[in-house]
Short mmCIF file of C-alpha atoms and ligand atoms in Angstrom, two decimals:
data_model
loop_
_atom_site.label_atom_id
_atom_site.label_comp_id
_atom_site.label_asym_id
_atom_site.label_seq_id
_atom_site.Cartn_x
_atom_site.Cartn_y
_atom_site.Cartn_z
CA MET C 1 -21.74 -14.78 -2.20
CA SER C 2 -24.83 -12.80 -1.30
CA PHE C 3 -28.16 -14.54 -1.36
CA CYS C 4 -29.56 -11.29 -2.74
CA ASP C 5 -27.76 -12.21 -5.97
CA LEU C 6 -29.73 -15.49 -6.00
CA ALA C 7 -33.07 -13.91 -5.21
CA LEU C 8 -35.54 -12.47 -7.70
CA ASP C 9 -34.76 -8.87 -8.53
CA CYS C 10 -38.32 -7.87 -7.63
CA VAL C 11 -37.92 -9.40 -4.17
CA THR C 12 -34.68 -7.75 -3.30
CA LYS C 13 -36.35 -4.36 -4.03
CA ILE C 14 -39.18 -4.97 -1.51
CA GLN C 15 -39.30 -2.51 1.40
CA PRO C 16 -40.37 -4.82 4.27
CA TYR C 17 -43.68 -4.02 6.01
CA VAL C 18 -42.99 -2.50 9.41
CA PRO C 19 -45.61 -3.62 11.96
CA GLY C 20 -46.49 -1.73 15.10
CA LYS C 21 -44.00 -2.32 17.91
CA PRO C 22 -45.08 -5.19 20.19
CA ILE C 23 -45.83 -4.32 23.85
CA GLU C 24 -43.47 -7.06 25.09
CA GLU C 25 -40.58 -5.69 23.04
CA LEU C 26 -40.98 -2.22 24.54
CA GLU C 27 -41.37 -3.73 28.03
CA ARG C 28 -38.01 -5.53 27.57
CA GLU C 29 -36.33 -2.42 26.22
CA LEU C 30 -37.52 0.02 28.84
CA GLY C 31 -37.91 -2.32 31.80
CA ILE C 32 -41.41 -0.87 32.46
CA THR C 33 -44.92 -2.29 32.36
CA ASP C 34 -48.23 -0.44 31.94
CA ILE C 35 -47.51 0.26 28.24
CA VAL C 36 -50.28 1.58 26.05
CA LYS C 37 -50.30 0.39 22.46
CA LEU C 38 -52.29 2.49 20.01
CA ALA C 39 -50.40 1.39 16.88
CA SER C 40 -52.18 -1.23 14.90
CA ASN C 41 -55.80 -0.19 14.64
CA GLU C 42 -57.05 -3.13 16.75
CA ASN C 43 -60.38 -3.14 18.63
CA PRO C 44 -59.51 -2.12 22.23
CA LEU C 45 -62.65 -3.84 23.55
CA GLY C 46 -61.33 -7.28 22.57
CA PRO C 47 -63.52 -10.02 21.20
CA SER C 48 -67.01 -10.49 22.65
CA ASP C 49 -67.67 -13.22 25.24
CA LYS C 50 -69.58 -15.24 22.67
CA VAL C 51 -66.56 -15.26 20.39
CA LEU C 52 -64.18 -16.17 23.23
CA ALA C 53 -66.42 -19.10 24.05
CA ALA C 54 -66.39 -20.27 20.42
CA ILE C 55 -62.59 -20.09 20.37
CA ALA C 56 -62.33 -22.15 23.57
CA GLU C 57 -64.72 -24.72 22.17
CA ALA C 58 -62.84 -24.96 18.88
CA SER C 59 -59.48 -25.25 20.64
CA ARG C 60 -60.46 -28.80 21.77
CA ASP C 61 -60.17 -29.92 18.16
CA VAL C 62 -56.91 -28.36 17.05
CA THR C 63 -55.40 -31.75 16.41
CA ARG C 64 -57.47 -31.77 13.20
CA TYR C 65 -56.75 -29.69 10.13
CA PRO C 66 -59.30 -26.91 9.66
CA ASP C 67 -62.05 -27.19 7.06
CA GLY C 68 -60.03 -26.27 4.01
CA ASN C 69 -63.08 -24.73 2.30
CA GLY C 70 -64.20 -22.74 5.31
CA PHE C 71 -67.69 -23.97 4.44
CA THR C 72 -69.74 -22.72 7.36
CA LEU C 73 -68.07 -19.34 7.51
CA LYS C 74 -68.65 -18.90 3.74
CA VAL C 75 -72.29 -19.81 4.19
CA ALA C 76 -72.59 -17.28 7.04
CA LEU C 77 -70.94 -14.54 4.95
CA ALA C 78 -73.04 -15.37 1.85
CA GLU C 79 -76.23 -15.18 3.93
CA LYS C 80 -75.22 -11.90 5.52
CA TYR C 81 -74.53 -10.25 2.15
CA LYS C 82 -77.14 -12.07 0.08
CA LEU C 83 -74.52 -13.53 -2.23
CA ASN C 84 -73.60 -17.11 -3.20
CA THR C 85 -70.91 -19.01 -1.33
CA ASN C 86 -68.97 -19.33 -4.62
CA GLN C 87 -68.39 -15.56 -4.45
CA VAL C 88 -66.41 -15.76 -1.21
CA THR C 89 -62.63 -16.28 -0.83
CA LEU C 90 -61.28 -16.64 2.68
CA GLY C 91 -57.85 -15.39 3.62
CA ASN C 92 -55.34 -15.49 6.47
CA GLY C 93 -56.32 -11.87 7.12
CA SER C 94 -57.43 -9.66 4.29
CA ASN C 95 -53.73 -9.07 3.51
CA ASP C 96 -53.67 -12.63 2.25
CA VAL C 97 -56.46 -12.07 -0.24
CA LEU C 98 -54.95 -8.79 -1.42
CA GLU C 99 -51.79 -10.70 -2.31
CA LEU C 100 -53.73 -13.55 -3.92
CA ILE C 101 -55.49 -11.07 -6.16
CA ALA C 102 -52.20 -9.58 -7.36
CA ARG C 103 -50.61 -13.00 -7.82
CA ALA C 104 -53.56 -14.39 -9.68
CA PHE C 105 -54.06 -11.61 -12.13
CA VAL C 106 -51.04 -9.36 -12.68
CA SER C 107 -47.98 -10.15 -14.76
CA PRO C 108 -44.66 -8.25 -14.53
CA GLU C 109 -45.53 -6.38 -17.77
CA GLU C 110 -48.70 -4.95 -16.27
CA GLU C 111 -49.51 -2.09 -13.92
CA VAL C 112 -51.12 -1.84 -10.49
CA MET C 113 -52.55 1.54 -9.49
CA PHE C 114 -53.17 2.99 -6.06
CA SER C 115 -53.19 6.39 -4.42
CA GLN C 116 -50.40 8.30 -2.72
CA TYR C 117 -50.72 7.63 1.05
CA ALA C 118 -52.70 4.41 0.40
CA PHE C 119 -52.22 1.29 2.50
CA ALA C 120 -48.64 0.00 2.53
CA VAL C 121 -49.48 -3.53 1.42
CA TYR C 122 -50.46 -2.35 -2.12
CA PRO C 123 -46.87 -1.36 -3.09
CA LEU C 124 -45.58 -4.41 -1.33
CA VAL C 125 -47.60 -6.98 -3.25
CA THR C 126 -47.02 -5.08 -6.48
CA GLN C 127 -43.26 -5.18 -5.97
CA ALA C 128 -43.36 -8.84 -4.96
CA ILE C 129 -44.77 -9.85 -8.33
CA GLY C 130 -42.46 -7.53 -10.21
CA ALA C 131 -45.25 -5.39 -11.65
CA LYS C 132 -45.17 -1.65 -12.12
CA ALA C 133 -46.81 0.49 -9.44
CA VAL C 134 -48.64 3.60 -10.72
CA ILE C 135 -49.25 6.03 -7.88
CA ALA C 136 -51.89 8.71 -8.28
CA ALA C 137 -51.38 11.97 -6.43
CA ALA C 138 -53.78 12.31 -3.44
CA ARG C 139 -56.26 15.15 -2.90
CA ASP C 140 -56.66 16.32 0.72
CA TYR C 141 -54.77 13.17 1.77
CA GLY C 142 -57.40 10.91 0.17
CA HIS C 143 -58.00 9.21 -3.17
CA ASP C 144 -58.38 11.55 -6.12
CA LEU C 145 -60.59 9.44 -8.39
CA GLN C 146 -60.22 11.98 -11.21
CA ALA C 147 -56.44 11.74 -11.05
CA MET C 148 -56.66 7.95 -10.96
CA SER C 149 -58.95 7.89 -14.04
CA THR C 150 -56.47 9.84 -16.09
CA LEU C 151 -53.68 7.41 -15.23
CA ILE C 152 -55.47 4.29 -16.41
CA SER C 153 -53.79 2.70 -19.41
CA SER C 154 -54.19 -0.53 -21.38
CA LYS C 155 -51.60 -1.99 -19.01
CA THR C 156 -53.58 -1.23 -15.87
CA LYS C 157 -54.67 -4.63 -14.51
CA LEU C 158 -55.54 -3.83 -10.96
CA ILE C 159 -56.61 -0.77 -8.98
CA PHE C 160 -56.57 -0.81 -5.17
CA ILE C 161 -58.81 1.60 -3.30
CA ALA C 162 -58.90 1.57 0.50
CA ASN C 163 -62.15 2.98 1.85
CA PRO C 164 -61.69 4.26 4.50
CA ASN C 165 -57.97 4.52 3.75
CA ASN C 166 -55.20 3.63 6.12
CA PRO C 167 -53.25 5.65 7.37
CA THR C 168 -55.20 8.77 6.43
CA GLY C 169 -58.73 7.63 7.41
CA THR C 170 -60.14 9.45 4.36
CA TYR C 171 -63.40 8.19 2.94
CA LEU C 172 -65.18 8.25 -0.40
CA PRO C 173 -69.01 8.05 -0.67
CA VAL C 174 -70.21 4.92 -2.50
CA ASN C 175 -71.84 6.93 -5.29
CA GLU C 176 -68.49 8.54 -6.19
CA LEU C 177 -66.85 5.11 -6.15
CA GLU C 178 -69.55 3.75 -8.38
CA ALA C 179 -69.08 6.53 -10.92
CA PHE C 180 -65.40 5.72 -10.98
CA ILE C 181 -65.87 1.92 -11.33
CA ALA C 182 -68.44 2.40 -14.11
CA GLN C 183 -65.86 3.99 -16.37
CA VAL C 184 -63.08 1.43 -15.72
CA ALA C 185 -62.71 -1.16 -18.49
CA GLU C 186 -63.88 -4.69 -17.63
CA GLN C 187 -60.36 -6.04 -18.08
CA THR C 188 -59.15 -3.92 -15.13
CA LEU C 189 -60.00 -5.28 -11.69
CA VAL C 190 -60.95 -2.78 -8.98
CA VAL C 191 -60.30 -3.90 -5.42
CA LEU C 192 -62.32 -2.00 -2.84
CA ASP C 193 -60.54 -2.62 0.48
CA GLU C 194 -63.07 -2.07 3.24
CA ALA C 195 -61.07 -3.23 6.26
CA TYR C 196 -62.59 -0.37 8.33
CA VAL C 197 -66.10 -0.33 6.79
CA GLU C 198 -67.84 -1.08 10.09
CA TYR C 199 -66.60 2.21 11.53
CA GLY C 200 -67.98 4.39 8.75
CA GLU C 201 -71.34 5.48 7.58
CA GLN C 202 -74.27 3.12 8.22
CA ASP C 203 -75.82 3.59 4.81
CA ILE C 204 -72.91 2.02 2.93
CA ASP C 205 -74.08 -0.52 0.37
CA SER C 206 -71.02 -1.20 -1.68
CA ILE C 207 -71.91 -4.90 -1.81
CA SER C 208 -74.77 -4.26 -4.21
CA LEU C 209 -72.20 -3.02 -6.76
CA LEU C 210 -70.86 -6.55 -7.07
CA ASN C 211 -73.83 -7.56 -9.19
CA LYS C 212 -73.36 -4.63 -11.49
CA TYR C 213 -69.59 -4.70 -11.93
CA PRO C 214 -68.03 -8.15 -12.42
CA ASN C 215 -64.55 -6.63 -12.26
CA LEU C 216 -65.13 -5.38 -8.67
CA ILE C 217 -63.64 -7.24 -5.70
CA ILE C 218 -64.51 -6.15 -2.15
CA THR C 219 -62.18 -7.18 0.69
CA ARG C 220 -63.11 -7.06 4.38
CA THR C 221 -61.61 -8.33 7.61
CA PHE C 222 -62.36 -9.65 11.10
CA SER C 223 -59.19 -7.91 12.38
CA LYS C 224 -60.60 -4.47 13.09
CA ALA C 225 -64.14 -3.98 14.38
CA TYR C 226 -64.62 -7.69 15.04
CA GLY C 227 -61.57 -7.74 17.36
CA LEU C 228 -59.84 -10.80 15.91
CA ALA C 229 -56.59 -9.39 14.51
CA GLY C 230 -54.52 -12.11 16.21
CA LEU C 231 -56.44 -14.93 14.60
CA ARG C 232 -55.93 -13.68 11.00
CA VAL C 233 -59.13 -13.99 9.04
CA GLY C 234 -60.38 -11.83 6.18
CA TYR C 235 -62.18 -12.38 2.94
CA ALA C 236 -62.88 -11.24 -0.61
CA LEU C 237 -66.33 -10.96 -2.24
CA SER C 238 -66.30 -11.12 -5.97
CA HIS C 239 -67.58 -12.60 -9.19
CA PRO C 240 -67.58 -16.44 -8.84
CA GLU C 241 -64.96 -16.89 -11.54
CA VAL C 242 -62.63 -14.52 -9.73
CA ALA C 243 -63.22 -16.38 -6.49
CA ASP C 244 -62.52 -19.68 -8.22
CA LEU C 245 -59.18 -18.39 -9.50
CA LEU C 246 -58.18 -17.00 -6.11
CA ASN C 247 -59.12 -20.33 -4.46
CA ARG C 248 -56.87 -22.17 -6.85
CA ILE C 249 -53.77 -20.36 -5.62
CA ARG C 250 -54.47 -19.98 -1.91
CA GLN C 251 -52.86 -22.45 0.46
CA PRO C 252 -55.28 -25.35 1.20
CA PHE C 253 -55.67 -24.49 4.88
CA ASN C 254 -54.96 -20.76 4.88
CA VAL C 255 -57.53 -19.99 7.60
CA ASN C 256 -57.05 -21.86 10.89
CA SER C 257 -59.80 -23.59 12.75
CA LEU C 258 -59.94 -21.13 15.73
CA ALA C 259 -60.30 -18.27 13.30
CA LEU C 260 -63.05 -20.02 11.35
CA ALA C 261 -65.03 -20.73 14.51
CA ALA C 262 -64.54 -17.22 15.97
CA ALA C 263 -65.41 -15.40 12.75
CA LYS C 264 -68.59 -17.31 12.26
CA VAL C 265 -69.88 -16.34 15.70
CA ALA C 266 -68.55 -12.82 15.44
CA LEU C 267 -70.58 -12.27 12.30
CA THR C 268 -73.83 -12.80 14.20
CA ASP C 269 -72.84 -10.39 16.92
CA ASP C 270 -74.44 -7.15 15.60
CA ASP C 271 -74.80 -5.58 19.05
CA TYR C 272 -71.03 -5.89 19.55
CA ILE C 273 -70.38 -3.96 16.30
CA VAL C 274 -72.85 -1.24 17.40
CA LYS C 275 -71.05 -1.04 20.77
CA THR C 276 -67.65 -0.99 19.06
CA LYS C 277 -68.72 1.88 16.78
CA GLN C 278 -70.17 3.89 19.66
CA HIS C 279 -66.97 3.36 21.64
CA ASN C 280 -64.90 4.40 18.66
CA ASP C 281 -66.94 7.55 18.07
CA ALA C 282 -66.53 8.54 21.74
CA GLY C 283 -62.79 7.89 21.64
CA MET C 284 -62.42 9.83 18.44
CA SER C 285 -64.19 12.84 20.03
CA GLN C 286 -61.99 12.53 23.17
CA LEU C 287 -58.85 12.48 21.07
CA LEU C 288 -59.87 15.33 18.82
CA ALA C 289 -60.87 17.51 21.76
CA GLY C 290 -57.58 16.72 23.52
CA LEU C 291 -55.57 17.50 20.44
CA ALA C 292 -57.40 20.80 20.02
CA VAL C 293 -56.31 21.75 23.52
CA LEU C 294 -52.67 21.08 22.43
CA GLY C 295 -53.21 23.18 19.32
CA LEU C 296 -53.00 20.11 17.04
CA SER C 297 -55.36 18.74 14.43
CA ALA C 298 -55.85 15.43 12.65
CA ILE C 299 -56.89 14.41 9.18
CA PRO C 300 -60.67 13.78 9.32
CA SER C 301 -60.99 9.98 9.77
CA LYS C 302 -63.77 7.41 9.26
CA GLY C 303 -61.60 4.64 10.70
CA ASN C 304 -60.64 3.55 14.23
CA PHE C 305 -57.52 5.70 14.12
CA ILE C 306 -56.48 9.30 13.44
CA THR C 307 -53.42 10.69 11.76
CA VAL C 308 -52.22 13.69 13.68
CA ASP C 309 -50.22 16.64 12.32
CA VAL C 310 -47.63 17.02 15.10
CA LYS C 311 -45.99 19.99 13.26
CA ARG C 312 -42.52 18.52 13.81
CA ASN C 313 -40.61 15.35 13.03
CA GLY C 314 -43.08 12.49 13.49
CA GLU C 315 -40.37 9.89 13.96
CA GLU C 316 -38.94 11.89 16.89
CA VAL C 317 -42.40 12.30 18.47
CA PHE C 318 -42.94 8.56 18.02
CA ALA C 319 -39.65 7.83 19.77
CA GLU C 320 -40.38 10.20 22.64
CA LEU C 321 -43.84 8.70 23.11
CA LEU C 322 -42.19 5.27 23.29
CA ARG C 323 -39.99 6.43 26.14
CA LEU C 324 -43.20 7.47 27.95
CA GLY C 325 -44.70 4.00 27.34
CA VAL C 326 -47.06 4.90 24.55
CA ILE C 327 -46.73 3.10 21.20
CA VAL C 328 -48.19 4.87 18.17
CA ARG C 329 -47.17 4.64 14.51
CA PRO C 330 -44.85 7.00 12.64
CA VAL C 331 -45.98 7.45 9.03
CA SER C 332 -42.90 8.97 7.35
CA ASN C 333 -42.72 5.75 5.29
CA TYR C 334 -46.01 6.93 3.76
CA GLY C 335 -44.53 10.28 2.87
CA LEU C 336 -46.05 11.92 5.98
CA PRO C 337 -42.96 12.94 7.98
CA LYS C 338 -44.79 15.39 10.28
CA HIS C 339 -47.68 13.10 11.21
CA ILE C 340 -48.18 10.15 13.51
CA ARG C 341 -51.02 7.65 13.40
CA VAL C 342 -52.88 6.85 16.65
CA SER C 343 -55.39 4.06 16.98
CA ILE C 344 -58.44 4.85 19.13
CA GLY C 345 -58.10 2.99 22.42
CA LEU C 346 -59.91 2.73 25.73
CA GLU C 347 -60.66 6.09 27.44
CA HIS C 348 -57.72 5.83 29.84
CA GLU C 349 -55.37 4.82 26.99
CA ASN C 350 -56.41 7.78 24.93
CA GLN C 351 -55.77 10.02 27.92
CA ARG C 352 -52.34 8.47 28.49
CA PHE C 353 -51.51 9.34 24.86
CA LEU C 354 -52.78 12.87 25.18
CA ASP C 355 -50.91 13.47 28.40
CA ALA C 356 -47.68 12.03 26.95
CA LEU C 357 -48.09 14.09 23.77
CA GLY C 358 -48.72 17.19 25.85
CA LYS C 359 -45.34 16.70 27.56
CA ILE C 360 -43.66 16.51 24.18
CA VAL C 361 -45.15 19.21 21.97
C1 PLP S 401 -56.61 -0.69 4.63
C2 PLP S 401 -56.25 -2.02 5.22
N1 PLP S 401 -56.51 -3.12 4.44
C3 PLP S 401 -56.19 -4.32 4.86
C4 PLP S 401 -55.60 -4.51 6.09
C5 PLP S 401 -55.22 -5.94 6.42
O1 PLP S 401 -55.72 -6.39 7.59
P1 PLP S 401 -55.81 -7.90 7.95
O2 PLP S 401 -54.78 -8.65 7.11
O3 PLP S 401 -55.54 -8.02 9.37
O4 PLP S 401 -57.17 -8.34 7.56
C6 PLP S 401 -55.28 -3.46 6.88
C7 PLP S 401 -54.60 -3.63 8.19
O5 PLP S 401 -54.10 -2.80 8.80
C8 PLP S 401 -55.62 -2.19 6.43
O6 PLP S 401 -55.34 -1.08 7.18
#
């Protein structure tokens, strides 16, 4: 007997998410230390001292369950964005809320739309609920909103848009997004996934669209610019009724107490976000300049990563970089066989990557 015969058909068809290779795993395999990991779009600066202190303080109380409502973090988020607390849904990372949205709203007879080259979790959650994925062809590696509009049908229940997108880093101005959302029927939910929003333009005000478009859901995370990927905390901002429904199906304690404490303090740390963005901009310039010397280019990115056209098999380049102790991300699973994605790291890490790549190409 195979357990696959017992499992739901939609589950057996899932292509598992492949995370970036852990440093410890490569250390074991190669027997070397001093490995550089630029594979999961984390903040290389780490959390701020204030946040580390909050985590240490909260760790004294881990014998208790966390606040199942995440009350104080919701209050802090609502104040920051001038919303009500009943518009906030907390998740174990924003992945969690992306999945909750699909589970709460989409039936197997309905469709979920996203773009070619869009974030890997969208096909995954769509497949997990047995719904049909409708994939709109990309334009210049980014979302083609025109193409997406033409694919909307009466069955389209959910549209995922990552802005900036991972792995391509492409970005859509908010006015273009608004024009798109304005012509989507109210019965179709639009999820604007802004995991990398802190790295982009400073004039972004997508939050104000929530008051105009009740079918809009914005998701954000503490995993990227806030430097808390290991703690797993993200959130959705939405119409209160949507938040109420998402809260009904989330696990009662889906965000742990260290994450709640850290996120609340991180949210007040504006200087840290400014420093993070400046650091990212400098690292991006360093990488682009170094790539140009190697005769290579990258897809223009508004995130904390770039996707480089290596002009040859990206999986092979990834494997050769591994042997040199540098972990990046191959993106052939996204339909980009000649690219690799590189997260922007510390200056010496970026240089290690450039030197290693220079030996290969
Ligand atoms: C576009 C996008 N959305 C969401 C996420 C989920 O991040 P997390 O679950 O850590 O909040 C990621 C992580 O890589 C991402 O790239």
